[in-house]
Structure formats: C-alpha cells, structure tokens
CSV table of C-alpha atoms and ligand atoms in Angstrom, one decimal:
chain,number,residue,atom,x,y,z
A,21,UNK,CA,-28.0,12.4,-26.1
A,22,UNK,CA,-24.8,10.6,-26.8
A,23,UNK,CA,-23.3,8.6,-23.5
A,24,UNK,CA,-20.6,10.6,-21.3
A,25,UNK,CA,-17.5,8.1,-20.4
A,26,UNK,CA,-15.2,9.0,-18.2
A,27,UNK,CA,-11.5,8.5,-19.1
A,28,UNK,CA,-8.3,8.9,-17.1
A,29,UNK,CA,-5.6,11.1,-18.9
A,30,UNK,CA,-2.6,10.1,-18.6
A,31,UNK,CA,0.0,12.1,-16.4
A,32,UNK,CA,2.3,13.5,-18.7
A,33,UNK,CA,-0.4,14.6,-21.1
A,34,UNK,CA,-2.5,16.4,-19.1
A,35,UNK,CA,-1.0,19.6,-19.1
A,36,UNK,CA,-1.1,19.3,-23.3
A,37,UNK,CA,-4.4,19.0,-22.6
A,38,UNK,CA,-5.3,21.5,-20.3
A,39,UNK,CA,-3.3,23.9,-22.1
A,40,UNK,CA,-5.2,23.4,-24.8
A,41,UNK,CA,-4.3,21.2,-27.0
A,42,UNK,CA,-7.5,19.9,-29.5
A,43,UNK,CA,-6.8,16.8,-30.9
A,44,UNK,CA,-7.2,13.6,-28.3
A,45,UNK,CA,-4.3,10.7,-29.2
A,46,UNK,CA,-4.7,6.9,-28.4
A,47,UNK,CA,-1.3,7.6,-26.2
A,48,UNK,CA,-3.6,10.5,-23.7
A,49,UNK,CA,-5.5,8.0,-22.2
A,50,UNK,CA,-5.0,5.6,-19.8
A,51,UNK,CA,-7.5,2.4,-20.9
A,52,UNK,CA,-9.0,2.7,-24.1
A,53,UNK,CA,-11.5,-0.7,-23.5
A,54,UNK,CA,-14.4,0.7,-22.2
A,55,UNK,CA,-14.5,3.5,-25.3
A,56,UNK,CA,-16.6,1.3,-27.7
A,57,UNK,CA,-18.7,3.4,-29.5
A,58,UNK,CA,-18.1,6.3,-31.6
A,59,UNK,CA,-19.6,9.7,-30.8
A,60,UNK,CA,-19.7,8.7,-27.4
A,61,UNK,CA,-19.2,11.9,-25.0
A,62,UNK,CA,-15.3,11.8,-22.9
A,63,UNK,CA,-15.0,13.2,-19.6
A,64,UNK,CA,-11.3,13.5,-19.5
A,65,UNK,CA,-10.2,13.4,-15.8
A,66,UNK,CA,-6.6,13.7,-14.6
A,67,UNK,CA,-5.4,10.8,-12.4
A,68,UNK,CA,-5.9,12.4,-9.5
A,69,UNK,CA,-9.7,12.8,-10.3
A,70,UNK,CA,-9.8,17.0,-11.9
A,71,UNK,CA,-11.9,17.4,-14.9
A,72,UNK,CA,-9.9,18.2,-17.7
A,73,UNK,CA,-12.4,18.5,-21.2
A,74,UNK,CA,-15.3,17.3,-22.4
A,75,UNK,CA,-14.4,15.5,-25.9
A,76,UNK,CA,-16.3,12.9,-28.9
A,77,UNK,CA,-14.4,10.1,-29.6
A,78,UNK,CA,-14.1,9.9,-33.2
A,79,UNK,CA,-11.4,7.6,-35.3
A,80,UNK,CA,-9.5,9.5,-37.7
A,81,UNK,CA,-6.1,9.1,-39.6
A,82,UNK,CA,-4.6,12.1,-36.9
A,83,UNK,CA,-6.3,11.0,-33.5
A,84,UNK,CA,-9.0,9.4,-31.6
A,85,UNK,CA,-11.7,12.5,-31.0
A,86,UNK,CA,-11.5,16.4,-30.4
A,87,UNK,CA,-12.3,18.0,-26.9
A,88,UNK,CA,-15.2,20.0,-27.0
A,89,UNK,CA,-15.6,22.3,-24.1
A,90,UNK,CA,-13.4,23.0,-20.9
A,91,UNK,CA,-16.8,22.8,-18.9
A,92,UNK,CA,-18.1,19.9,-17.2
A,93,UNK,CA,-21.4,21.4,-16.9
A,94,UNK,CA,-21.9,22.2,-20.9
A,95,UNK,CA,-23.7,19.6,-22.5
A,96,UNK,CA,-23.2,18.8,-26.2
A,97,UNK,CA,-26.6,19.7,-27.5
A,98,UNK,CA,-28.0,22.0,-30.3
A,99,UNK,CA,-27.4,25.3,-28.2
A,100,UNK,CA,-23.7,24.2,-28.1
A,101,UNK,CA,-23.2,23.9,-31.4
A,102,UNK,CA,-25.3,27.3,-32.4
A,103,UNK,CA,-22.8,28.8,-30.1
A,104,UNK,CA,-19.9,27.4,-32.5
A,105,UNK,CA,-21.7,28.2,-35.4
A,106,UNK,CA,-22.9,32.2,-34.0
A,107,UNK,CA,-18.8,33.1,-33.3
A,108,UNK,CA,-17.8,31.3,-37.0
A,109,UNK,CA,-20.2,33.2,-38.6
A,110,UNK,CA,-19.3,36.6,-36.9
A,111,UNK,CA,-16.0,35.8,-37.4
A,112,UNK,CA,-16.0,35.8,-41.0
A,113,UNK,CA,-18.6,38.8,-41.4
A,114,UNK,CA,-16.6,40.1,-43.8
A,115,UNK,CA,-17.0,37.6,-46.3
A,116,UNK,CA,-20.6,37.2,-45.7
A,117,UNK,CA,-20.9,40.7,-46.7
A,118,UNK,CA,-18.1,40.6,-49.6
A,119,UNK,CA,-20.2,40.4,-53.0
A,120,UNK,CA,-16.6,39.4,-55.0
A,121,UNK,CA,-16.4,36.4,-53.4
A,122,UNK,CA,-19.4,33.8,-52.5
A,123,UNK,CA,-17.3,30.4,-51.8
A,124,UNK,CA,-15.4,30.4,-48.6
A,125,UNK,CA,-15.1,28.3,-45.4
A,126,UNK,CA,-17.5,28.6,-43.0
A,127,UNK,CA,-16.5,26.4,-40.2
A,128,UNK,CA,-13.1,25.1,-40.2
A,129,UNK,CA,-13.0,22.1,-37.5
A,130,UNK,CA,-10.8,23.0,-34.3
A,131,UNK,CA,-10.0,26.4,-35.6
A,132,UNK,CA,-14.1,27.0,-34.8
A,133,UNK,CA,-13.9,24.8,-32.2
A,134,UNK,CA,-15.2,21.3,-33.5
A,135,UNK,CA,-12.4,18.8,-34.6
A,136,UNK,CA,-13.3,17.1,-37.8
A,137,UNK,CA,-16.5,19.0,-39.3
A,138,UNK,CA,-16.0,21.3,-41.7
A,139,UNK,CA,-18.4,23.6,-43.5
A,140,UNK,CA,-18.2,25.6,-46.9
A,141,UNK,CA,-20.4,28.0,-47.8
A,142,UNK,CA,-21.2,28.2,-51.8
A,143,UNK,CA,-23.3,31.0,-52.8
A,144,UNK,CA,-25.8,30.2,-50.1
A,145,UNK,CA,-25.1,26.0,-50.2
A,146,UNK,CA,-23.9,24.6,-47.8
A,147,UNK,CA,-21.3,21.5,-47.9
A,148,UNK,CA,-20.9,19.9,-45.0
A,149,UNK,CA,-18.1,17.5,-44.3
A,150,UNK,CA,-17.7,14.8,-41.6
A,151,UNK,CA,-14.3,13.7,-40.6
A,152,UNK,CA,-14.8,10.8,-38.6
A,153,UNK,CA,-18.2,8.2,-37.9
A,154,UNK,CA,-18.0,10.0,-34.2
A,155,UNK,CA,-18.4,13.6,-35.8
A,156,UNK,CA,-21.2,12.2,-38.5
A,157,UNK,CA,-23.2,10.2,-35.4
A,158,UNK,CA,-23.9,14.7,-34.2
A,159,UNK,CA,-25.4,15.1,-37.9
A,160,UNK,CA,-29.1,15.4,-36.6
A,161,UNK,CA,-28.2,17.8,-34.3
A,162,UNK,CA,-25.3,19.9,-35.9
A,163,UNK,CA,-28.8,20.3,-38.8
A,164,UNK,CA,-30.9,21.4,-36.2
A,165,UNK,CA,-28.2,23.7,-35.2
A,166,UNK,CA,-26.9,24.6,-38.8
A,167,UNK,CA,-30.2,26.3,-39.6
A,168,UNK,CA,-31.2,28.1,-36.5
A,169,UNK,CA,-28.5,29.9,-37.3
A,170,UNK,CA,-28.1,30.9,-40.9
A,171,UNK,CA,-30.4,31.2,-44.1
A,172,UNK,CA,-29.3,28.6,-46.6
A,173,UNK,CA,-30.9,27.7,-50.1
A,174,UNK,CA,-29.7,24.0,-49.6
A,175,UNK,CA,-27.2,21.6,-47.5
A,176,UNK,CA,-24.7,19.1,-49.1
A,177,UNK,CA,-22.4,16.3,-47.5
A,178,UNK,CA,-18.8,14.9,-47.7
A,179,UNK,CA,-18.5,11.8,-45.6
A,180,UNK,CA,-15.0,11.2,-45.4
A,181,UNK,CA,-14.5,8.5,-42.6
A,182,UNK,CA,-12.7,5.6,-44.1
A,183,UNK,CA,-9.9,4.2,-42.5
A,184,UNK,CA,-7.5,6.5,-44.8
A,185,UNK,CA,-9.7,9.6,-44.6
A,186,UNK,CA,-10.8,9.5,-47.8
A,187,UNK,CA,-14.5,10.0,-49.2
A,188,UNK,CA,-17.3,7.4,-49.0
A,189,UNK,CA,-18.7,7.0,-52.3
A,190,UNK,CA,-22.4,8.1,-52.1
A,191,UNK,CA,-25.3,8.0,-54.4
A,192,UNK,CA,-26.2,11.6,-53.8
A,193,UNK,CA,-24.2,14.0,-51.0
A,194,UNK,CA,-27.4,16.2,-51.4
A,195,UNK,CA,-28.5,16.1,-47.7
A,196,UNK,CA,-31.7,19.1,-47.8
A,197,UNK,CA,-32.8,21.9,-49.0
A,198,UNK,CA,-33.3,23.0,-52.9
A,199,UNK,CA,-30.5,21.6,-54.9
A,200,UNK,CA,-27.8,23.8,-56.8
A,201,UNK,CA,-27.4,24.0,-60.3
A,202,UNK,CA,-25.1,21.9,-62.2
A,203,UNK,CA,-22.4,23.5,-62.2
A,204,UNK,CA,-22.6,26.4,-59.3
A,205,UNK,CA,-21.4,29.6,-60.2
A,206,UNK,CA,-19.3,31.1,-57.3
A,207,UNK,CA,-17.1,33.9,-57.0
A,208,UNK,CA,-13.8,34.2,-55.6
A,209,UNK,CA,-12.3,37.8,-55.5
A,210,UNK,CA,-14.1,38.4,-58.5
A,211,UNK,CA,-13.4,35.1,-60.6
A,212,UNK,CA,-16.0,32.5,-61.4
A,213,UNK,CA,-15.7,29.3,-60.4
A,214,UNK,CA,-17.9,26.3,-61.8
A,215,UNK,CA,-18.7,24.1,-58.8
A,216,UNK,CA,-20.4,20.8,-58.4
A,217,UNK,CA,-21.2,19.7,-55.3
A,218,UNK,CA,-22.8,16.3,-56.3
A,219,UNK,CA,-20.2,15.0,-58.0
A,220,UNK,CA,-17.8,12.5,-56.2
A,221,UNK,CA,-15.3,14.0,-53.7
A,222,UNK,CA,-14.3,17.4,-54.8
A,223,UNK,CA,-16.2,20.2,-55.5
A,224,UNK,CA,-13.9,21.6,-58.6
A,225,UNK,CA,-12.0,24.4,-56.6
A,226,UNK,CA,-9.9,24.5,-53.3
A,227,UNK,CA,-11.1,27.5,-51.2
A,228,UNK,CA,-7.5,27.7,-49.3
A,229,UNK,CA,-5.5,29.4,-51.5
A,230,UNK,CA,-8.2,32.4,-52.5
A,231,UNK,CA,-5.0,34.9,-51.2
A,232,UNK,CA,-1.9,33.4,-52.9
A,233,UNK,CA,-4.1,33.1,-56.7
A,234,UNK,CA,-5.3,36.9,-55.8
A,235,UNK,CA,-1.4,37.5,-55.2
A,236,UNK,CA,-0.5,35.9,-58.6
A,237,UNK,CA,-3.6,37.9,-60.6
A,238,UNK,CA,-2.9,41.3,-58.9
A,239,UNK,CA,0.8,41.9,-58.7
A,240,UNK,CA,2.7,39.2,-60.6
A,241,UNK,CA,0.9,37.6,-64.0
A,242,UNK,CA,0.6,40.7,-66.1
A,243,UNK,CA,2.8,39.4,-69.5
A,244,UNK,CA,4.0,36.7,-68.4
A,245,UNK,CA,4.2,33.2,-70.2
A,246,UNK,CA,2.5,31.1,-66.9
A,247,UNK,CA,2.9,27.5,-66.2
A,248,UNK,CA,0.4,25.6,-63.5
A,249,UNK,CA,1.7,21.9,-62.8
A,250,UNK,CA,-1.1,19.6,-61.1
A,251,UNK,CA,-3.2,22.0,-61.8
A,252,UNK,CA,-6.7,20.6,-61.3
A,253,UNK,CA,-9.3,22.0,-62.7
A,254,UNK,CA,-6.7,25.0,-63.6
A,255,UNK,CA,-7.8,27.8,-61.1
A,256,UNK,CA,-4.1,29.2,-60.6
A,257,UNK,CA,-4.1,29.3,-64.5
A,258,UNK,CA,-7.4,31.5,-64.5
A,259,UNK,CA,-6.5,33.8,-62.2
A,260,UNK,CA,-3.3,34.2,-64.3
A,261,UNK,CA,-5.2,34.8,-67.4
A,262,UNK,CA,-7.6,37.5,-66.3
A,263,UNK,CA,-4.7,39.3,-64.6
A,264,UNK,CA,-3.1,39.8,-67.9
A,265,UNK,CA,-0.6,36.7,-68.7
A,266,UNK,CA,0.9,35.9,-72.2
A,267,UNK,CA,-0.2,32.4,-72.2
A,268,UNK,CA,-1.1,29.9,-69.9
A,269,UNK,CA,0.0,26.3,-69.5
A,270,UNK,CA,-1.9,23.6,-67.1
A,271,UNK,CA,-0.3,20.5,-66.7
A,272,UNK,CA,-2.3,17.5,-64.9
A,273,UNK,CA,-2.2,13.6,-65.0
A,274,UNK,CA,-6.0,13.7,-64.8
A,275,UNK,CA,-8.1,13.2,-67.7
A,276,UNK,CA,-10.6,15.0,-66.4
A,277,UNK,CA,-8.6,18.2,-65.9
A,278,UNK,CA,-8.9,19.3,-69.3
A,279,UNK,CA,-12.7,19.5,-69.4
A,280,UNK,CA,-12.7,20.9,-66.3
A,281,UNK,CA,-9.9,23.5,-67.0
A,282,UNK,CA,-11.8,24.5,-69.9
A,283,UNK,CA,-15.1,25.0,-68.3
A,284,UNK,CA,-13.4,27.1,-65.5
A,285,UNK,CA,-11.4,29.8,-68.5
A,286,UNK,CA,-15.5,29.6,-70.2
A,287,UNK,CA,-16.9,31.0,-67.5
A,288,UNK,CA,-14.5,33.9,-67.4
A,289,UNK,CA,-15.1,34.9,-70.8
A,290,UNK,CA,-10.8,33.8,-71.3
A,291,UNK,CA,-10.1,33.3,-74.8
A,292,UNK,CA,-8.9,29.6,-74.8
A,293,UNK,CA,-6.4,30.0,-78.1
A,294,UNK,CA,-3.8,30.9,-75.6
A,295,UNK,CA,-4.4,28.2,-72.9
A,296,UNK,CA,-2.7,25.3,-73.3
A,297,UNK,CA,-4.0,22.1,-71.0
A,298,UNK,CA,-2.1,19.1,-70.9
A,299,UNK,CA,-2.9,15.8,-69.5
A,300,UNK,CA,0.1,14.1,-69.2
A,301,UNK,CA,2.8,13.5,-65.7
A,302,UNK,CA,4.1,16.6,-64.8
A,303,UNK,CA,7.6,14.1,-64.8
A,304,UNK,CA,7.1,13.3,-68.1
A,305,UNK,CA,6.1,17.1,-69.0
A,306,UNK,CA,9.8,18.6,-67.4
A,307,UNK,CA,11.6,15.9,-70.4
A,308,UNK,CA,9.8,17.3,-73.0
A,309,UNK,CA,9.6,20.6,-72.1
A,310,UNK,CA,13.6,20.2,-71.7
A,311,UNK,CA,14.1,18.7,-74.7
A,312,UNK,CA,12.1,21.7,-76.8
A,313,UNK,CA,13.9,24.2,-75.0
A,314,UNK,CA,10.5,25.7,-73.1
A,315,UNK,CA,10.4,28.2,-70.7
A,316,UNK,CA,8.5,30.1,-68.5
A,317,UNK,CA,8.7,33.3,-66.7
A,318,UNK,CA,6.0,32.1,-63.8
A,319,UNK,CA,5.7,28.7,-62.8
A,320,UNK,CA,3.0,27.2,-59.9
A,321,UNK,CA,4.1,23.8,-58.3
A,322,UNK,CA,1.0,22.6,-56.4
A,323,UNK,CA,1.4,18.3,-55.7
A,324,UNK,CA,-0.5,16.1,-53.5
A,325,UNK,CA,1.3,15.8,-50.3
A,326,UNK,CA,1.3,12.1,-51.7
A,327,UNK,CA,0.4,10.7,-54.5
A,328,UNK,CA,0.9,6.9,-56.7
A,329,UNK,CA,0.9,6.8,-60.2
A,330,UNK,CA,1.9,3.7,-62.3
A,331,UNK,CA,5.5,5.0,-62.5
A,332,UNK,CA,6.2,6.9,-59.2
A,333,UNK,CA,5.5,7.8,-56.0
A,334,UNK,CA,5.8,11.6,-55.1
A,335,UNK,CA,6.3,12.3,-51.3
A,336,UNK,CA,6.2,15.7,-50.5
A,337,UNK,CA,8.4,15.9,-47.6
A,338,UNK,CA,10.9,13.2,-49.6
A,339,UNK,CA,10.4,14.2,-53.1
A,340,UNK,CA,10.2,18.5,-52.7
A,341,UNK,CA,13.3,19.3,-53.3
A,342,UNK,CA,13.8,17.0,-56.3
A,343,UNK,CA,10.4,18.4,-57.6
A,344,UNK,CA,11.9,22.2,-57.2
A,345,UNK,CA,15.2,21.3,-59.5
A,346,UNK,CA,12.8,20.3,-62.2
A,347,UNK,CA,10.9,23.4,-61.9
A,348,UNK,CA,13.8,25.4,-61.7
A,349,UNK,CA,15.4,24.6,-64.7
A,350,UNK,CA,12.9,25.7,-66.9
A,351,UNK,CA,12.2,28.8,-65.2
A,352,UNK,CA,14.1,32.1,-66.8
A,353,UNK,CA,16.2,33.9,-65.1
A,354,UNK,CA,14.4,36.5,-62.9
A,355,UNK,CA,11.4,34.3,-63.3
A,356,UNK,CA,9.2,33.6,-60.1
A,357,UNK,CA,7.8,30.2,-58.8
A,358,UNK,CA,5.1,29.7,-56.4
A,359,UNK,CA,5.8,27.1,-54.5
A,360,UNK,CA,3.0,25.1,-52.6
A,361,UNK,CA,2.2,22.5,-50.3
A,362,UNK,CA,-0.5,20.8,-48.0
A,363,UNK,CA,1.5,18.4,-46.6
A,364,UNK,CA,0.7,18.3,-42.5
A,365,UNK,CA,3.8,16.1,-42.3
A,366,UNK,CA,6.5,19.3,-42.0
A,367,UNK,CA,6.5,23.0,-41.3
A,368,UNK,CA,7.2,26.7,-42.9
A,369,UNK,CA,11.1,26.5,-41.7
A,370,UNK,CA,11.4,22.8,-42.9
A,371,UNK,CA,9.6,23.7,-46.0
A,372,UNK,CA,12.6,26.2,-46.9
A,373,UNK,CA,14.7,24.0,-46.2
A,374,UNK,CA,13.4,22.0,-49.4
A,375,UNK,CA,13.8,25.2,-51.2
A,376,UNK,CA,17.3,26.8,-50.6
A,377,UNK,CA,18.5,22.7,-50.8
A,378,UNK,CA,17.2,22.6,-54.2
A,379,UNK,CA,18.8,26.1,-55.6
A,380,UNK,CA,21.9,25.3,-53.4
A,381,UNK,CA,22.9,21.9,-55.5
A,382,UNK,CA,21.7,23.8,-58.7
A,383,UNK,CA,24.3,27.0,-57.5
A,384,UNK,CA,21.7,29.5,-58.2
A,385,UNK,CA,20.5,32.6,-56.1
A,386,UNK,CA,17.4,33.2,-54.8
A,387,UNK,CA,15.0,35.2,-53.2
A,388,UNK,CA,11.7,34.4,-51.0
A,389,UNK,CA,9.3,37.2,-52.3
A,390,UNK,CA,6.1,36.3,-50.4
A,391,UNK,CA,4.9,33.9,-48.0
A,392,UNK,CA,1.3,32.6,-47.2
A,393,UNK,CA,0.1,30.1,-45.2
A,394,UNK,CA,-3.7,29.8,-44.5
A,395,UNK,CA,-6.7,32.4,-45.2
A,396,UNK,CA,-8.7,33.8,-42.5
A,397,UNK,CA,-11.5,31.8,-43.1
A,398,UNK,CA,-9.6,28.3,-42.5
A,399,UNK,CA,-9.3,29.7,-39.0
A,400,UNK,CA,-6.6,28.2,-37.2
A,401,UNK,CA,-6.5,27.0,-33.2
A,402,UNK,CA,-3.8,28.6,-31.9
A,403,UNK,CA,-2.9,25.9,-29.8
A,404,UNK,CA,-2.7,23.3,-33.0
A,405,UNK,CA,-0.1,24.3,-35.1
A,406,UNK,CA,-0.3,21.3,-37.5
A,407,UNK,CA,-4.0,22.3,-38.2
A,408,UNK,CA,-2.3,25.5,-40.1
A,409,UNK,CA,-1.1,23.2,-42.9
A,410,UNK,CA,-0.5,25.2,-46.1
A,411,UNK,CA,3.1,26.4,-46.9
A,412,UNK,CA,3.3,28.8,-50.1
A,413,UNK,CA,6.0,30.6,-51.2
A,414,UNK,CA,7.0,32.9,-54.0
A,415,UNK,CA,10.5,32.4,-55.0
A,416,UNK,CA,12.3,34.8,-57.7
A,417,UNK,CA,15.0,32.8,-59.4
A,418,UNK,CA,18.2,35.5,-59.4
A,419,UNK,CA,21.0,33.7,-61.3
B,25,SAH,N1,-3.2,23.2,-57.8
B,25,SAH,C1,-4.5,22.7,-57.8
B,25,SAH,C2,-4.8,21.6,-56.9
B,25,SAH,C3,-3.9,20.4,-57.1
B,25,SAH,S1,-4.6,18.9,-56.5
B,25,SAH,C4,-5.5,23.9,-57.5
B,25,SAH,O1,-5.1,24.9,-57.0
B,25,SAH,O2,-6.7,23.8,-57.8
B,25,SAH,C5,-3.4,17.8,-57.1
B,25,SAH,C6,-3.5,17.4,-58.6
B,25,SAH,O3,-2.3,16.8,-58.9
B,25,SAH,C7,-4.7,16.5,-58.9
B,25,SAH,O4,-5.5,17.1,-59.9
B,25,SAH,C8,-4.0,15.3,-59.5
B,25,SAH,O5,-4.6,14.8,-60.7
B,25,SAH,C9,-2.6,15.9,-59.9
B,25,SAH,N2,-1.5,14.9,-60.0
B,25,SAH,C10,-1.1,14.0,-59.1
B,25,SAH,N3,0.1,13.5,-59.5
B,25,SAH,C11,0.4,14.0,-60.7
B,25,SAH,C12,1.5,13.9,-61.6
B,25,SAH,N4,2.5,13.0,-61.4
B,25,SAH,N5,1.5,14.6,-62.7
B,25,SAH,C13,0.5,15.5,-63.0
B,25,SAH,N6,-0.6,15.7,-62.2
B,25,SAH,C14,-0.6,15.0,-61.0
C-alpha cells in the first residue's frame, strides 16, 4: 500500500476543497517538501487539524494529484477502485447494452471519480490511459480491480505522463489479455470505425463527439457538398457520406490522414469517387479554395486547441475567430458550419464570443442551430467545470 502524508490545506482553499472541488493545485497546500514521491496517499487537513480528502499526488500539466474519497477511514485498495468501476459501469448501461455502438468511454477520470485515468472500451478491449506517474504507480491494483469487475477480451495502455502530457513512446501499449486485430472494427451509432490500439498515441477515432457526427448524419448532410478541415482520419466526413451528402472534402496537414481516411469510407462500403482527401494546411487550402471559387453548403472546423507547423501557430482561444472568417467565406449562403473545440483554456459563453466576433467584422447574420458539449459517457464532475471541455456549435450562415 502506497504511504499516507499528511498535508495542511491552506485556509482560503479549504472550502474549494471541501466543497468538492477534484483537482489538487501546488497553491492548496501549505509545504510541498515532504511530498517526494508520486502516488503517495494525501491526507489533506485544514489548519486547524479537520480532515478534509484523501488524495494521490500525481504531476500533471493541470495540478499536482486528485482527491479520492471524503473518508478518512477508506483506504485506497482494490475494493475502492471496484467501487469506481461498479457505478461507471452502471452508469453507462446503456451503451453496454447498445449493439450500434461498441467504442465508448468507460471511465472518464474525475467525472467517475479518479483524476487522471481514463478507460475506453473497444468492442470488448480495453485502453487504459494514465495521466500522471502517480496514477500509473495504482496500475497493479486498478488491473486487479479492472477485471473483477468486467469481462474483457484484452487490456491496452496509453502512458501519457511527460512533462507536457503527451504520450510516452512504447514498444507495445498491449498490457494483457488476447490482442485485437489490426485494425479493430468498432461501431459508433452504426458506423464502423477501423481502430488500432497498438499504434503510437491515438487509436484512429475520438469517442467525444459520437452525438454532434450522429447530429450531422441524421438531420443535416442529406445533399449537401461537405467539407471536414483537420479532419483526421475523416470520421466527420463518414458520417456525412452515409447520411446522404453530395460529396465530401477532408482537409488535413497529416500525411497519414489520407490512408487513414480512406480505410475509414472502406469500411463503410462509401464509394470513394466522391471523396476528396487532401493533405495540405487547411491555411493554404482557404487560398486556393478562394482562388477557384469553391464552396460548400456544410463545413466542420475541428483544430487542435494548439498546434505548430513550419509556418504558424494556431491558438484556439487567440486564433478562433480568425479561423471562423476563413470558414465563413466559403460557406454559401444558408450554409451551416459546425464549429468545434477542445480547448480547456475558455468556456461555451467565451466560445460565442469567437463566433458572433467573426460574423460581426464580416457583417453577416447568423444563427446558433445546435449546441453540444460532452456525451454522457465522458461523464462530467459537477464540481469541475473545466473537465467538461468540448464546445460545438452549429451555426447557419443567414446573409
Ligand atoms: N476532427 C477530427 C480530429 C482533429 S485532430 C476528428 O473528429 O476525428 C486535429 C487534426 O488537425 C490532426 O489530424 C492534425 O494533423 C490536424 N492539423 C493540425 N494543424 C493543421 C493545419 N494547419 N492544417 C491542417 N490540418 C492540421
């Protein structure tokens, strides 16, 4: 078992704290020098000597650790963590029992209770991903706890504890288990996806925005001439095809995107001749689709929250707006875009604020048709509002 520590919370935090707030900053606690080792148990105590939370100290990009339980008497053990794992799975029951879609998120970190591990669930693999060395130092017993309490064919892991959050290279993320064909075929409302879950840091598909593509195959893509910038591996774009669109353009910097979007229209049975992919800068796309006149009556804008290239740097909460006058101008009249973002950084309200600055300086009208944030199972924590990080909208472009 891990070492407890007791720490002294600061005065002015404690009520954060005890009101339950998850995440645990540097600024909370009093005297950080005798926290050495990560995955060490916290007994938070207010300066007058109350137990506050148990928490893990774990070094991410957002904080220093996540509490764990509001009882000093809980200890941190397999039985806790089957206890997480028993309400996550109940909680999502319905997808469980949902044969059109097999890929969703199992565990999502303080939304299910535990700050920086989360779990996705692939047509019966598992891919588990540590946030932090402190999370990752629980693996043996998060395992043990994993499968007393669900039937799995086989367990894969992200590690993604580097001093920018980003994925630790690995030999093989195959942790246990039998290992899943190359590429996985998972649904998602009915759509295939080709997963790989050995393959470097992402898996080919992001399970978060399952509602808004379902949005865009259901009620909006019938007919229309579709464009998907930073598109990926082109999922928007597929869900767009099947539900009836003219044509579909994907637009990514990465070579690898066109493969990828390829495989992902193949496994539909969508006829490629009307599937355009292009691997070029989306910047660099807007130019020449401006200078041939193109336009399109549906357009998704999905960026990094950050992202370098050679030529630029995109920012999403600096660069939104800027991004959204591009878009803009080569969408028709009456057109819709679906606007996107990740970015933790800003919320919903600021987020419009992006979009009625752009239209504003362009002196057209629009209107917000829908609005999504996350799916139900990327549960949220009520009290961690920055945890609920997607903004989408669906904007209608009036004149
Ligand atoms: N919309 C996608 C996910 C986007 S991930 C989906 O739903 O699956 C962000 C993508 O943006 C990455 O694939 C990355 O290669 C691409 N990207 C980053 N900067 C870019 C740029 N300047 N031009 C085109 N693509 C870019």
């Amino acid at each position: 078992m891990p070492k407890e520590l007791k720490v002294v919370v600061k005065r002015e935090f404690e009520d954060k704290l005890k009101d339950g707030y998850p995440l645990i900053l540097g600024e909370f606690i009093e005297d950080w020098s005798g926290v050495k080792k990560q995955g060490s148990i916290l007994k938070l105590y207010s300066n007058r000597g109350k137990f506050i939370a148990k928490a893990y100290y774990g070094e991410q990009n957002k904080g220093k650790g996540w509490v764990l339980s509001y009882k000093d008497s809980e200890s941190i053990d397999v039985e806790f963590f089957k206890a997480k794992f028993k309400d996550a799975i109940e909680y999502r029951a319905e997808f469980f029992e949902n044969q059109d879609t097999t890929a969703f998120r199992l565990f999502n970190g303080e939304g299910d209770g535990v700050g920086g591990l989360t779990i996705d669930y692939y047509d019966g693999f598992l891919l588990v991903t540590w946030y932090s060395l402190g999370i990752f130092e629980f693996k043996d017993t998060i395992l043990q706890a994993l499968k007393e309490s669900l039937e799995f064919k086989g367990i894969y892991q992200k590690r993604r504890f580097d001093a920018k959050g980003q994925y630790v290279g690995a030999e093989s993320d195959f942790v246990e288990g039998i290992k899943a064909p190359e590429p996985l075929i998972v649904k998602e409302n009915g759509v295939n996806f080709a997963v790989y879950l050995d393959d470097g840091a992402m898996v080919g598909v992001f399970l978060d925005q399952k509602d808004v593509r379902k949005t865009i195959r259901d009620r909006y893509a019938k007919d229309k001439v579709f464009l998907n910038t930073f598109s990926y591996t082109g999922a928007f774009s597929v869900y767009a095809a099947v539900g009836g669109a003219k044509e579909t353009t994907s637009v990514d910097l990465a070579k690898r995107s066109l493969p990828k979007t390829k495989e992902q229209f193949s496994v539909n049975g969508v006829d490629l001749d009307k599937q355009k992919i292009v691997v070029a800068d989306v910047f660099d796309y807007f130019k020449y689709a401006f200078r041939k006149g193109l336009s399109y009556d549906m357009v998704v804008v999905d960026p990094p929250s950050f992202a370098r290239s050679k030529k630029r740097t995109f920012s999403a909460s600096k660069d939104y707006t800027k991004l959204l006058k591009d878009i803009i101008a080569i969408t028709n009249k009456g057109g819709v875009i679906v606007a996107s973002t990740n970015a933790a950084n800003f919320g919903m309200m600021k987020f419009r604020t992006f979009v009625d600055k752009a239209f504003r300086d362009l002196g057209i009208k629009y209107k917000i048709e829908e609005s999504f944030s996350l799916p139900k199972d990327f549960r949220v924590n009520e009290n961690f509002i920055e945890g609920n990080y997607l903004k989408v909208l669906f904007i209608k472009k009036l004149g």
